Amino acid sequence: MRTFETPLYPYERSPDQDASMPARHPVVVVGAGPAGLAAAIDLARRDIPVVLLDENDRVSYGSRAICFAKRTLEILDRLGCGDEIVDHGVTWSRGKVFFRDRCIYEFDLLAEEGHRRPAFINLQQYRLEELLVGRLRDLQSEGRPVELRGGSRVTKVEPAAASVLLTVETPEGPYRLEAEWVVACDGAGSTVRRELGLEFAGRVFEDNFLIADVTMKADFPTERWFWFDPPFNRGQSALLHKQPEGLWRIDLQLGRGVDREEEQRPENVVPRLRQMLGDDVEFELEWISVYTFQCARIDRFRHGRVLFAGDAAHQVSPFGARGANSGIQDVDNLVWKLERVLRGRSPDSLLDSYDAERVPAADENILNSTRSTDFISPKSETSRLFRDAVLNLAETQPMARPLVNSGRLSLPHVYLDSPLQSPDTDGLPARTRPGSPAVDAPVGDGWLLARLGDRFQLLALGNCAAETGCAGVPAGIRREAPASGSSAALGIDVPDDEPGLEVVSQPAGRHPLLNERYLGDAPGALYLLRPDQHVAARFTDYDPERIADAFRRARARETDDP
Amino acid sequence: MTRLQNKANIPDSDSFYEEFLDLHQGCSRDESDALNVSLILLLANHIGDHEVLREAMQVAAQVVLGSKPEP
């Protein structure tokens, strides 16, 4: 039996089903796909009790997302399962682009040095989900408060004043749950979204795409091949992508108005693949399906106590691997905010910043994936004329190659206009400006990002490291714990339950890539980092008033009075 | 301030114009279209200044369509 056909979390009766009143839970996550699993894991790690409901009892069916980008891998590191996932994945750097009957150029993606994680890995979505379920099971055995309920389909969503009532259908009949907060990760066909009557507005693409997973019987180069208008698929496109375990993923564009059943018949698929791979390559078909897609989103991702993430909130075209990646980035943004609100450390307006930050991120993903789609599948005579000219030029003119768009690598969104960000300080590198995710860099025998995350931190670099580590503590700031190693704990006068601000310091001179990415020509800097490793503010001098102000803003607090 | 050069800028412009037309000698309509589009892409890359290119697009739209394209 294939992985995605094996029950992994079969339905079991919950005591909630026998309760006389609906059992109340702080957070219910609906949907155990990549976003829902990541949300449940992150909540459980923070000791926020979470119930994860899934209508199914196994990982997602068939061949779906396959490419996980660096930022996603860094988030998975923070969730404690980056190593397993990266170890299972494969990476590639060489690719070929074909136009009609010839290879027009080859490329080698030379990844920037000094990052723990590669630019991306390829991994089957069902394998990622299987590893995330494993991580969730580990957390359960550590006693973390997380439950995964299979065979539990949400059928009704009723928002009330201070909670949301959910009706859950099971093999033994329905029951009701009361959730303080609902995180809806129930995919493109979201029931929660439909129940709230929210419009999913955008552009539907009519092109059909065929997915085939094949196992090659002999060695085949680990390269990404993309064809525009190939002889075996005239007027359309094709993509060959490496997956782990000897699997290859093939996406064949079929065009509009095709007979989907007919196209999926192996006797129609195999001859095309033979033409594509060459007569001497033996392969076996593992999976065939046909899909269409849309680029759409709901207007807001927060609706009272219901928070939408992943495909339930937004859908993109598959070009550029922005679906699963953006879903995991959504919950990375959401979960620390939810924790703060649940613990009473921030007002619930902090959750409005989820909307303010992730809606533009979704728009950026939709824009990029729509541009790729328009290049791959030109919608007018003129756009085809330009597209073909770009491809013809690309064979001999390097200037045209950046215009060839078969999907742009998913990069994390920079929250430039976020209400949580403070104004930037001049003279520091652009790539780490407020709103950016912290950029990794080697430090000593480890990595910067491994030292960051989960809580608010002050990264003190260069001569600022010495200032925060040794200088007298100015008014308004209290040091909470003595310095230990390169890291001291430092807090601002805040309510007693506020975990405060941890200082991570790196003196000058030791780490050239760290200095290049965070200091540029400045002798020192202080970076205020959020629990999701995004930069909230940065300074070139140690001004406790400004730091305290930025810290308040990043927590959506008006004041720090209890 | 406009930065697109709209004063004559090509020495011996008659000879350039002739070469431009010669390029299309004997071409089908499709071939001419492909030539023009390839030239646009090569020249746009050579200019490399998004502002100047945008201005050129606006001037062309104004002249041909009598309006500026939607931003």
XYZ file of C-alpha atoms in Angstrom:
633
model
C 0.000 0.000 0.000
C 1.355 3.434 -0.884
C 2.085 5.959 1.872
C -0.873 8.104 0.990
C -3.216 5.119 1.128
C -2.181 4.053 4.635
C -4.337 5.231 7.549
C -2.039 7.236 9.797
C -4.429 8.672 12.364
C -7.585 6.557 12.304
C -10.759 7.862 13.874
C -11.025 7.248 17.616
C -13.864 8.232 19.881
C -13.118 11.355 21.924
C -14.558 11.992 25.400
C -15.817 15.274 23.906
C -18.396 13.216 22.005
C -19.994 12.094 25.280
C -19.950 15.505 26.973
C -23.334 16.975 27.818
C -22.203 20.445 26.761
C -19.823 21.182 23.850
C -16.259 20.855 25.214
C -14.375 24.149 25.098
C -10.852 24.334 23.596
C -8.532 27.341 23.253
C -7.674 26.521 19.632
C -9.171 24.167 17.084
C -7.257 23.802 13.814
C -9.321 22.495 10.908
C -7.425 20.479 8.296
C -4.236 18.440 8.698
C -2.408 19.482 5.551
C 1.012 21.179 5.702
C -0.396 24.433 7.159
C -2.700 22.789 9.707
C -0.021 20.380 10.916
C 2.546 23.179 11.212
C 0.023 25.288 13.172
C -0.782 22.451 15.576
C 2.913 21.662 16.105
C 3.800 25.297 16.782
C 0.884 25.731 19.217
C 1.731 22.505 21.052
C 5.381 23.539 21.386
C 4.134 26.696 23.091
C 1.950 24.611 25.416
C -1.240 26.012 23.939
C -3.782 23.154 23.950
C -4.818 22.430 20.388
C -7.224 20.040 18.694
C -6.449 19.327 15.041
C -9.438 18.007 13.092
C -9.084 16.241 9.752
C -11.861 14.748 7.689
C -9.447 12.073 6.522
C -7.219 9.688 8.446
C -4.111 9.810 6.286
C -1.728 12.136 4.482
C -2.882 13.963 1.358
C -3.606 11.803 -1.640
C -1.284 11.528 -4.620
C 1.216 13.935 -6.111
C 0.708 17.525 -4.993
C 3.204 20.072 -3.612
C 6.802 19.007 -4.230
C 9.060 21.996 -3.687
C 9.797 23.453 -0.245
C 11.711 26.702 -0.151
C 14.470 27.803 2.208
C 12.272 29.988 4.407
C 9.875 27.083 4.895
C 12.779 24.817 5.855
C 13.929 27.425 8.377
C 10.437 27.487 9.888
C 10.482 23.684 10.045
C 13.821 23.967 11.873
C 12.132 26.193 14.418
C 9.345 23.614 14.728
C 11.980 20.964 15.447
C 11.701 18.815 12.327
C 13.920 20.553 9.754
C 16.630 17.876 9.767
C 14.302 14.925 9.120
C 12.551 16.777 6.343
C 15.714 18.017 4.643
C 17.283 14.543 4.959
C 14.324 13.042 3.116
C 14.328 15.663 0.371
C 16.477 16.019 -2.696
C 17.950 19.147 -4.084
C 19.091 20.029 -7.550
C 20.889 22.973 -9.047
C 21.130 22.139 -12.737
C 18.343 22.662 -15.198
C 17.616 22.710 -18.901
C 15.161 24.819 -20.855
C 13.795 23.472 -24.135
C 11.936 25.360 -26.834
C 10.228 23.266 -29.489
C 12.727 20.564 -30.479
C 15.916 21.918 -28.925
C 17.592 22.724 -25.636
C 18.029 26.512 -25.660
C 20.160 26.746 -22.537
C 21.296 25.042 -19.369
C 21.736 26.664 -16.010
C 23.251 26.015 -12.637
C 21.604 27.741 -9.685
C 24.580 28.705 -7.615
C 23.121 29.049 -4.158
C 24.492 31.812 -1.971
C 26.934 30.464 0.582
C 26.550 30.825 4.305
C 23.062 29.421 4.847
C 22.218 26.310 6.810
C 19.450 25.376 4.387
C 19.464 25.088 0.595
C 17.326 27.382 -1.575
C 14.726 24.592 -1.703
C 14.276 20.846 -1.531
C 11.978 18.615 -3.521
C 9.861 16.281 -1.416
C 6.457 14.713 -1.937
C 3.758 16.529 0.044
C 2.571 13.239 1.538
C 6.114 12.596 2.818
C 6.276 16.068 4.379
C 2.912 15.493 6.043
C 3.999 12.076 7.291
C 7.089 13.660 8.907
C 4.985 16.462 10.416
C 2.594 13.888 11.897
C 5.694 12.172 13.334
C 6.769 15.448 14.925
C 3.293 15.941 16.356
C 3.380 12.406 17.825
C 6.758 13.158 19.436
C 5.303 16.288 21.026
C 2.364 14.242 22.330
C 4.701 11.735 23.908
C 6.533 14.629 25.584
C 3.181 15.502 27.123
C 2.437 18.519 24.947
C -1.275 19.334 24.686
C -2.081 18.358 21.088
C -4.713 15.987 19.715
C -5.082 14.892 16.100
C -8.592 13.640 15.411
C -8.955 11.738 12.138
C -12.291 11.003 10.488
C -13.605 14.278 11.902
C -15.236 16.519 9.348
C -16.375 20.011 10.290
C -19.836 20.542 8.835
C -21.058 23.648 10.623
C -19.358 26.795 11.910
C -21.325 29.164 14.168
C -19.466 32.231 15.434
C -20.644 33.408 18.848
C -19.557 36.355 21.002
C -16.539 34.834 22.721
C -16.132 31.538 20.880
C -17.013 29.581 17.766
C -19.258 26.516 17.785
C -18.184 23.739 15.459
C -20.235 20.729 14.457
C -17.999 17.753 13.715
C -19.225 14.750 11.749
C -17.614 11.388 12.605
C -18.201 7.732 11.659
C -20.172 7.530 14.942
C -22.279 10.608 14.287
C -21.879 14.324 14.922
C -20.821 16.221 18.030
C -20.179 19.832 18.874
C -17.055 21.666 20.021
C -16.570 25.170 21.319
C -13.348 26.873 20.212
C -12.008 30.169 21.479
C -10.127 30.448 18.215
C -10.434 28.503 14.968
C -7.547 28.239 12.536
C -9.040 27.195 9.196
C -6.470 25.255 7.150
C -9.042 23.168 5.317
C -7.783 23.807 1.821
C -9.001 25.301 -1.434
C -12.501 23.897 -0.955
C -12.656 25.105 2.681
C -15.871 24.211 4.500
C -15.161 26.857 7.125
C -14.924 29.513 4.424
C -18.163 28.367 2.852
C -19.900 28.229 6.232
C -18.958 31.855 6.877
C -20.251 32.737 3.417
C -16.964 34.306 2.298
C -16.336 35.042 -1.330
C -13.191 33.512 -2.861
C -12.489 36.083 -5.553
C -9.906 35.876 -8.288
C -9.067 34.500 -11.666
C -9.813 30.961 -12.764
C -7.408 29.478 -15.300
C -8.996 27.104 -17.772
C -5.859 25.201 -18.710
C -5.810 21.588 -17.609
C -2.554 20.101 -16.359
C -1.717 16.433 -16.153
C 0.510 15.217 -13.325
C 2.378 11.947 -13.673
C 4.772 10.481 -11.129
C 7.133 7.938 -12.661
C 9.918 5.741 -11.345
C 12.918 5.502 -13.636
C 14.463 2.092 -14.006
C 17.962 3.495 -14.605
C 19.964 6.551 -13.670
C 18.570 9.784 -14.932
C 20.242 13.161 -14.346
C 19.088 15.136 -11.274
C 18.008 18.182 -13.277
C 14.889 20.207 -13.795
C 13.771 20.183 -17.422
C 11.198 22.589 -18.728
C 9.809 22.494 -22.246
C 7.979 25.258 -24.067
C 5.955 24.076 -27.051
C 7.663 20.658 -27.297
C 7.050 18.214 -30.176
C 5.365 15.769 -27.774
C 2.969 18.413 -26.474
C 2.486 20.976 -29.224
C 1.516 24.471 -28.194
C 1.744 23.533 -24.510
C 4.440 23.103 -21.876
C 5.983 20.288 -19.875
C 8.039 20.009 -16.705
C 10.195 17.222 -15.355
C 11.176 17.468 -11.703
C 13.139 15.142 -9.452
C 11.591 13.763 -6.277
C 13.208 11.476 -3.686
C 13.022 7.686 -3.788
C 13.713 7.457 -7.533
C 10.482 9.273 -8.337
C 10.124 11.909 -11.036
C 7.279 14.321 -11.319
C 5.993 15.329 -14.741
C 3.551 18.170 -15.346
C 2.063 18.279 -18.818
C -0.066 21.225 -19.809
C -3.101 19.947 -21.682
C -4.843 23.171 -22.620
C -8.542 23.960 -22.474
C -11.647 21.912 -23.055
C -9.945 18.505 -22.926
C -11.542 15.209 -21.981
C -9.983 14.706 -18.561
C -10.866 11.028 -18.263
C -9.436 10.256 -21.683
C -6.208 12.179 -21.008
C -5.545 10.225 -17.813
C -5.666 6.811 -19.469
C -2.186 5.247 -19.315
C -2.358 4.294 -23.000
C -2.574 8.015 -23.769
C -0.036 9.148 -21.205
C 2.740 6.598 -21.751
C 3.488 7.394 -25.433
C 3.846 11.086 -24.570
C 6.209 10.335 -21.707
C 8.253 8.059 -23.963
C 8.631 10.905 -26.443
C 9.572 13.239 -23.623
C 12.101 11.034 -21.850
C 13.579 9.253 -24.853
C 12.989 5.735 -26.179
C 15.794 4.163 -24.182
C 14.506 5.265 -20.761
C 12.445 2.661 -18.954
C 9.942 3.943 -16.463
C 6.914 2.904 -14.482
C 3.830 5.055 -13.859
C 3.064 5.610 -10.191
C 0.402 8.273 -10.333
C -1.696 10.194 -12.851
C -4.119 13.007 -12.210
C -5.449 16.107 -13.974
C -5.929 19.473 -12.323
C -6.928 23.039 -13.047
C -6.271 25.964 -10.744
C -7.305 29.442 -9.819
C -5.529 32.443 -8.346
C -7.884 33.741 -5.677
C -8.125 34.854 -2.076
C -10.662 35.894 0.514
C -10.782 39.601 1.307
C -9.519 39.240 4.893
C -7.827 36.302 6.588
C -9.183 37.169 10.027
C -12.927 36.951 10.530
C -13.492 37.538 14.227
C -12.305 34.390 15.970
C -11.755 32.474 12.758
C -8.328 32.768 11.122
C -7.774 31.435 7.628
C -4.415 30.078 6.475
C -3.003 28.287 3.441
C -5.217 27.346 0.498
C -8.357 28.059 2.548
C -7.284 31.736 2.493
C -5.623 31.956 -0.906
C -4.895 29.805 -3.897
C -2.127 30.281 -6.440
C -1.020 28.611 -9.643
C 1.472 25.796 -9.110
C 4.296 27.671 -10.869
C 6.820 28.850 -8.320
C 5.823 26.490 -5.514
C 3.901 29.076 -3.549
C 1.002 27.018 -2.229
C 2.298 24.854 0.603
C 5.209 27.244 1.221
C 2.913 30.211 1.799
C 0.599 28.123 3.989
C 3.451 27.265 6.335
C 4.590 30.896 6.288
C 1.026 31.969 7.193
C 0.955 29.895 10.354
C 4.529 30.932 11.221
C 3.156 34.471 11.298
C -0.045 33.559 13.122
C 0.818 31.184 15.950
C 3.007 33.418 18.130
C 0.350 36.118 17.909
C -2.360 33.685 18.910
C -0.267 32.557 21.871
C 0.233 36.144 23.067
C -3.474 36.918 22.784
C -4.475 33.681 24.551
C -2.058 34.423 27.384
C -3.327 37.986 27.694
C 0.054 39.470 26.806
C -1.244 41.373 23.785
C -4.651 42.731 22.846
C -6.510 40.762 20.212
C -5.771 43.571 17.750
C -2.393 41.837 17.386
C -4.276 39.303 15.258
C -5.299 42.063 12.854
C -1.614 42.289 11.971
C -1.850 38.676 10.726
C -4.271 39.992 8.166
C -2.215 43.128 7.448
C 0.928 41.048 6.875
C -0.300 37.911 5.163
C -2.808 39.456 2.740
C -0.021 41.371 0.915
C 2.077 38.188 1.047
C -0.744 36.302 -0.691
C -1.059 39.092 -3.260
C 2.664 38.890 -3.977
C 2.418 35.128 -4.459
C -0.628 35.478 -6.679
C 1.140 38.163 -8.749
C 4.259 36.034 -9.234
C 2.443 32.842 -10.034
C 0.082 34.653 -12.417
C 3.054 36.158 -14.274
C 4.584 32.691 -14.623
C 1.289 31.304 -15.874
C 0.984 34.096 -18.429
C 4.487 33.361 -19.724
C 3.970 29.595 -19.860
C 0.529 29.865 -21.353
C 0.284 33.146 -23.336
C -3.261 34.480 -23.499
C -2.977 36.568 -26.689
C -1.200 36.547 -30.045
C 1.040 39.412 -28.920
C 2.016 37.805 -25.651
C 2.881 34.616 -27.515
C 4.962 36.661 -29.986
C 6.957 38.217 -27.133
C 7.243 34.890 -25.302
C 8.594 33.111 -28.372
C 11.013 35.979 -29.100
C 12.356 35.747 -25.543
C 12.865 31.989 -25.940
C 14.544 32.323 -29.336
C 16.863 35.058 -28.090
C 17.676 33.098 -24.931
C 19.581 30.495 -26.924
C 22.404 32.915 -27.772
C 21.675 36.116 -25.809
C 22.083 35.853 -22.032
C 20.053 39.076 -21.644
C 16.846 37.184 -22.465
C 17.279 34.383 -19.911
C 16.021 36.311 -16.878
C 12.797 36.948 -18.822
C 12.149 33.211 -19.242
C 9.538 32.539 -16.567
C 8.690 28.930 -15.822
C 8.048 29.714 -12.157
C 9.929 32.002 -9.790
C 11.373 30.518 -6.653
C 9.174 31.223 -3.650
C 10.808 33.893 -1.497
C 9.365 35.062 1.812
C 7.315 38.236 1.818
C 8.834 41.310 3.496
C 6.236 42.927 5.797
C 7.147 46.451 4.732
C 3.889 48.178 5.658
C 3.128 46.221 8.788
C 1.718 48.051 11.811
C 4.172 46.044 13.955
C 7.261 47.445 12.237
C 9.191 50.508 13.366
C 10.795 52.981 10.960
C 14.125 51.835 9.568
C 17.517 53.216 10.547
C 19.751 54.461 7.723
C 23.026 52.873 6.783
C 22.236 49.182 7.279
C 21.886 46.493 4.590
C 18.567 46.415 2.702
C 18.081 42.658 2.935
C 17.637 42.764 6.716
C 15.409 45.852 6.866
C 12.357 45.805 9.177
C 9.768 43.363 7.899
C 12.358 40.934 6.483
C 12.834 37.469 7.856
C 16.203 37.220 9.584
C 18.818 36.113 7.061
C 20.851 33.113 8.133
C 24.628 33.311 8.529
C 27.307 31.080 9.995
C 28.252 31.964 13.587
C 31.031 29.992 15.231
C 30.307 26.342 14.628
C 26.577 26.899 14.206
C 24.012 29.054 12.456
C 22.433 32.344 13.403
C 18.848 31.194 12.839
C 19.331 28.249 15.197
C 19.771 30.846 17.972
C 16.710 32.872 17.016
C 12.983 32.364 17.181
C 9.975 31.589 19.354
C 10.331 34.767 21.461
C 11.290 38.399 21.141
C 15.024 38.847 20.953
C 17.515 41.628 20.596
C 20.357 40.670 18.309
C 23.309 42.822 19.351
C 26.124 42.997 16.809
C 29.546 44.611 16.576
C 30.170 47.390 19.058
C 26.511 47.288 20.165
C 27.156 43.784 21.523
C 29.580 45.228 24.013
C 27.176 48.059 24.933
C 24.224 45.825 25.755
C 26.401 43.212 27.402
C 28.454 45.452 29.678
C 27.095 48.985 29.883
C 25.084 50.156 32.871
C 21.404 49.424 32.524
C 19.567 52.655 31.682
C 16.296 53.717 33.274
C 13.298 51.830 31.982
C 15.255 48.677 31.304
C 15.858 45.947 33.778
C 18.199 43.113 33.258
C 16.445 39.890 34.103
C 19.269 37.425 34.311
C 23.031 37.554 34.374
C 24.945 37.287 31.144
C 25.819 33.748 30.215
C 28.198 33.087 27.345
C 27.523 35.479 24.492
C 23.909 35.893 25.495
C 22.455 37.935 28.317
C 18.841 38.323 29.254
C 17.517 41.844 29.300
C 13.988 43.029 29.884
C 11.947 46.145 29.643
C 9.513 47.059 32.427
C 6.544 45.005 31.356
C 3.870 42.979 33.132
C 5.263 40.091 35.150
C 4.005 37.435 32.773
C 5.836 39.016 29.799
C 8.850 36.887 28.915
C 10.838 40.031 28.115
C 13.581 40.453 25.633
C 16.483 38.062 25.324
C 19.758 39.456 24.080
C 21.765 37.425 21.589
C 25.087 39.129 21.060
C 27.843 38.717 18.522
C 30.878 40.962 18.955
C 32.505 42.502 15.908
C 34.941 40.943 13.551
C 34.358 37.246 13.976
C 31.787 36.434 11.340
C 32.259 38.188 8.015
C 28.985 36.958 6.449
C 26.997 37.954 9.529
C 28.568 41.414 9.361
C 27.924 41.705 5.630
C 24.228 40.777 6.032
C 23.451 42.782 9.191
C 26.010 45.577 9.513
C 27.283 46.561 6.097
C 29.597 49.474 6.893
C 28.110 50.180 10.324
C 30.316 49.390 13.346
C 27.405 47.913 15.274
C 23.665 47.341 15.240
C 20.762 46.120 17.353
C 18.024 44.092 15.709
C 14.678 43.586 17.404
C 13.463 40.193 16.214
C 9.975 38.782 16.529
C 9.166 35.223 17.592
C 8.814 34.320 13.891
C 12.382 35.593 13.222
C 11.197 38.643 11.269
C 12.959 41.951 11.939
C 10.673 44.394 13.797
C 13.175 47.249 14.168
C 16.884 47.943 14.005
C 19.183 50.593 15.393
C 22.820 51.589 15.152
C 23.023 52.782 18.741
C 21.743 51.603 22.084
C 18.762 53.800 22.925
C 16.560 51.962 25.446
C 13.619 54.329 24.918
C 13.476 53.614 21.220
C 13.947 49.900 21.778
C 11.144 49.852 24.354
C 8.917 51.777 21.936
C 9.615 49.371 19.066
C 9.088 46.392 21.355
C 5.676 47.757 22.392
C 4.674 48.358 18.785
C 5.709 44.839 17.754
C 3.398 43.444 20.440
C 0.500 45.733 19.441
C 0.520 47.236 22.949
C -0.344 50.865 23.549
C 1.501 50.955 26.850
C 3.327 48.583 29.109
C 1.234 49.506 32.133
C -0.318 46.391 33.563
C 11.040 65.651 -15.782
C 11.140 63.630 -18.917
C 14.227 61.515 -19.412
C 13.307 59.824 -22.660
C 15.382 61.337 -25.472
C 12.838 62.871 -27.830
C 15.267 65.051 -29.786
C 16.869 63.457 -32.836
C 19.729 61.348 -31.529
C 20.894 59.142 -34.429
C 23.583 60.542 -36.728
C 22.879 59.745 -40.346
C 19.303 58.846 -39.541
C 18.350 58.194 -43.191
C 20.845 55.408 -43.398
C 19.590 53.863 -40.114
C 16.019 54.026 -41.380
C 16.988 52.336 -44.625
C 18.776 49.548 -42.765
C 15.763 49.060 -40.574
C 13.540 48.610 -43.625
C 16.091 46.395 -45.369
C 16.003 44.081 -42.413
C 12.378 43.337 -43.206
C 12.945 42.813 -46.957
C 11.296 39.601 -48.102
C 9.955 38.799 -44.643
C 6.485 37.440 -44.069
C 4.268 39.352 -41.691
C 5.016 36.793 -38.936
C 8.754 37.054 -39.502
C 8.602 40.843 -39.409
C 6.607 40.718 -36.186
C 9.172 38.376 -34.642
C 12.030 40.621 -35.806
C 10.404 43.697 -34.323
C 9.665 42.061 -31.029
C 13.209 40.708 -30.788
C 14.559 44.178 -31.509
C 12.349 45.697 -28.819
C 13.638 43.189 -26.273
C 17.298 43.711 -27.228
C 17.016 47.496 -27.202
C 14.978 47.592 -23.996
C 17.633 45.517 -22.271
C 20.327 47.820 -23.601
C 18.515 50.879 -22.226
C 17.961 49.032 -18.986
C 16.215 51.955 -17.287
C 12.663 51.073 -16.304
C 11.639 54.759 -16.065
C 12.816 55.537 -19.575
C 11.136 52.410 -20.935
C 7.883 53.295 -19.201
C 8.019 56.776 -20.701
C 8.599 55.316 -24.150
C 5.579 53.044 -23.672
C 3.471 56.018 -22.626
C 4.572 58.122 -25.591
C 3.859 55.262 -28.009
C 0.443 54.671 -26.444
C -0.317 58.383 -26.643
C 0.650 58.586 -30.307
C -0.960 55.335 -31.435
C -3.938 54.987 -29.103
C -4.403 58.594 -28.082
C -4.217 57.657 -24.422
C -1.827 56.596 -21.732
C -1.986 52.936 -20.747
C -3.443 52.095 -17.331
C -0.607 52.051 -14.800
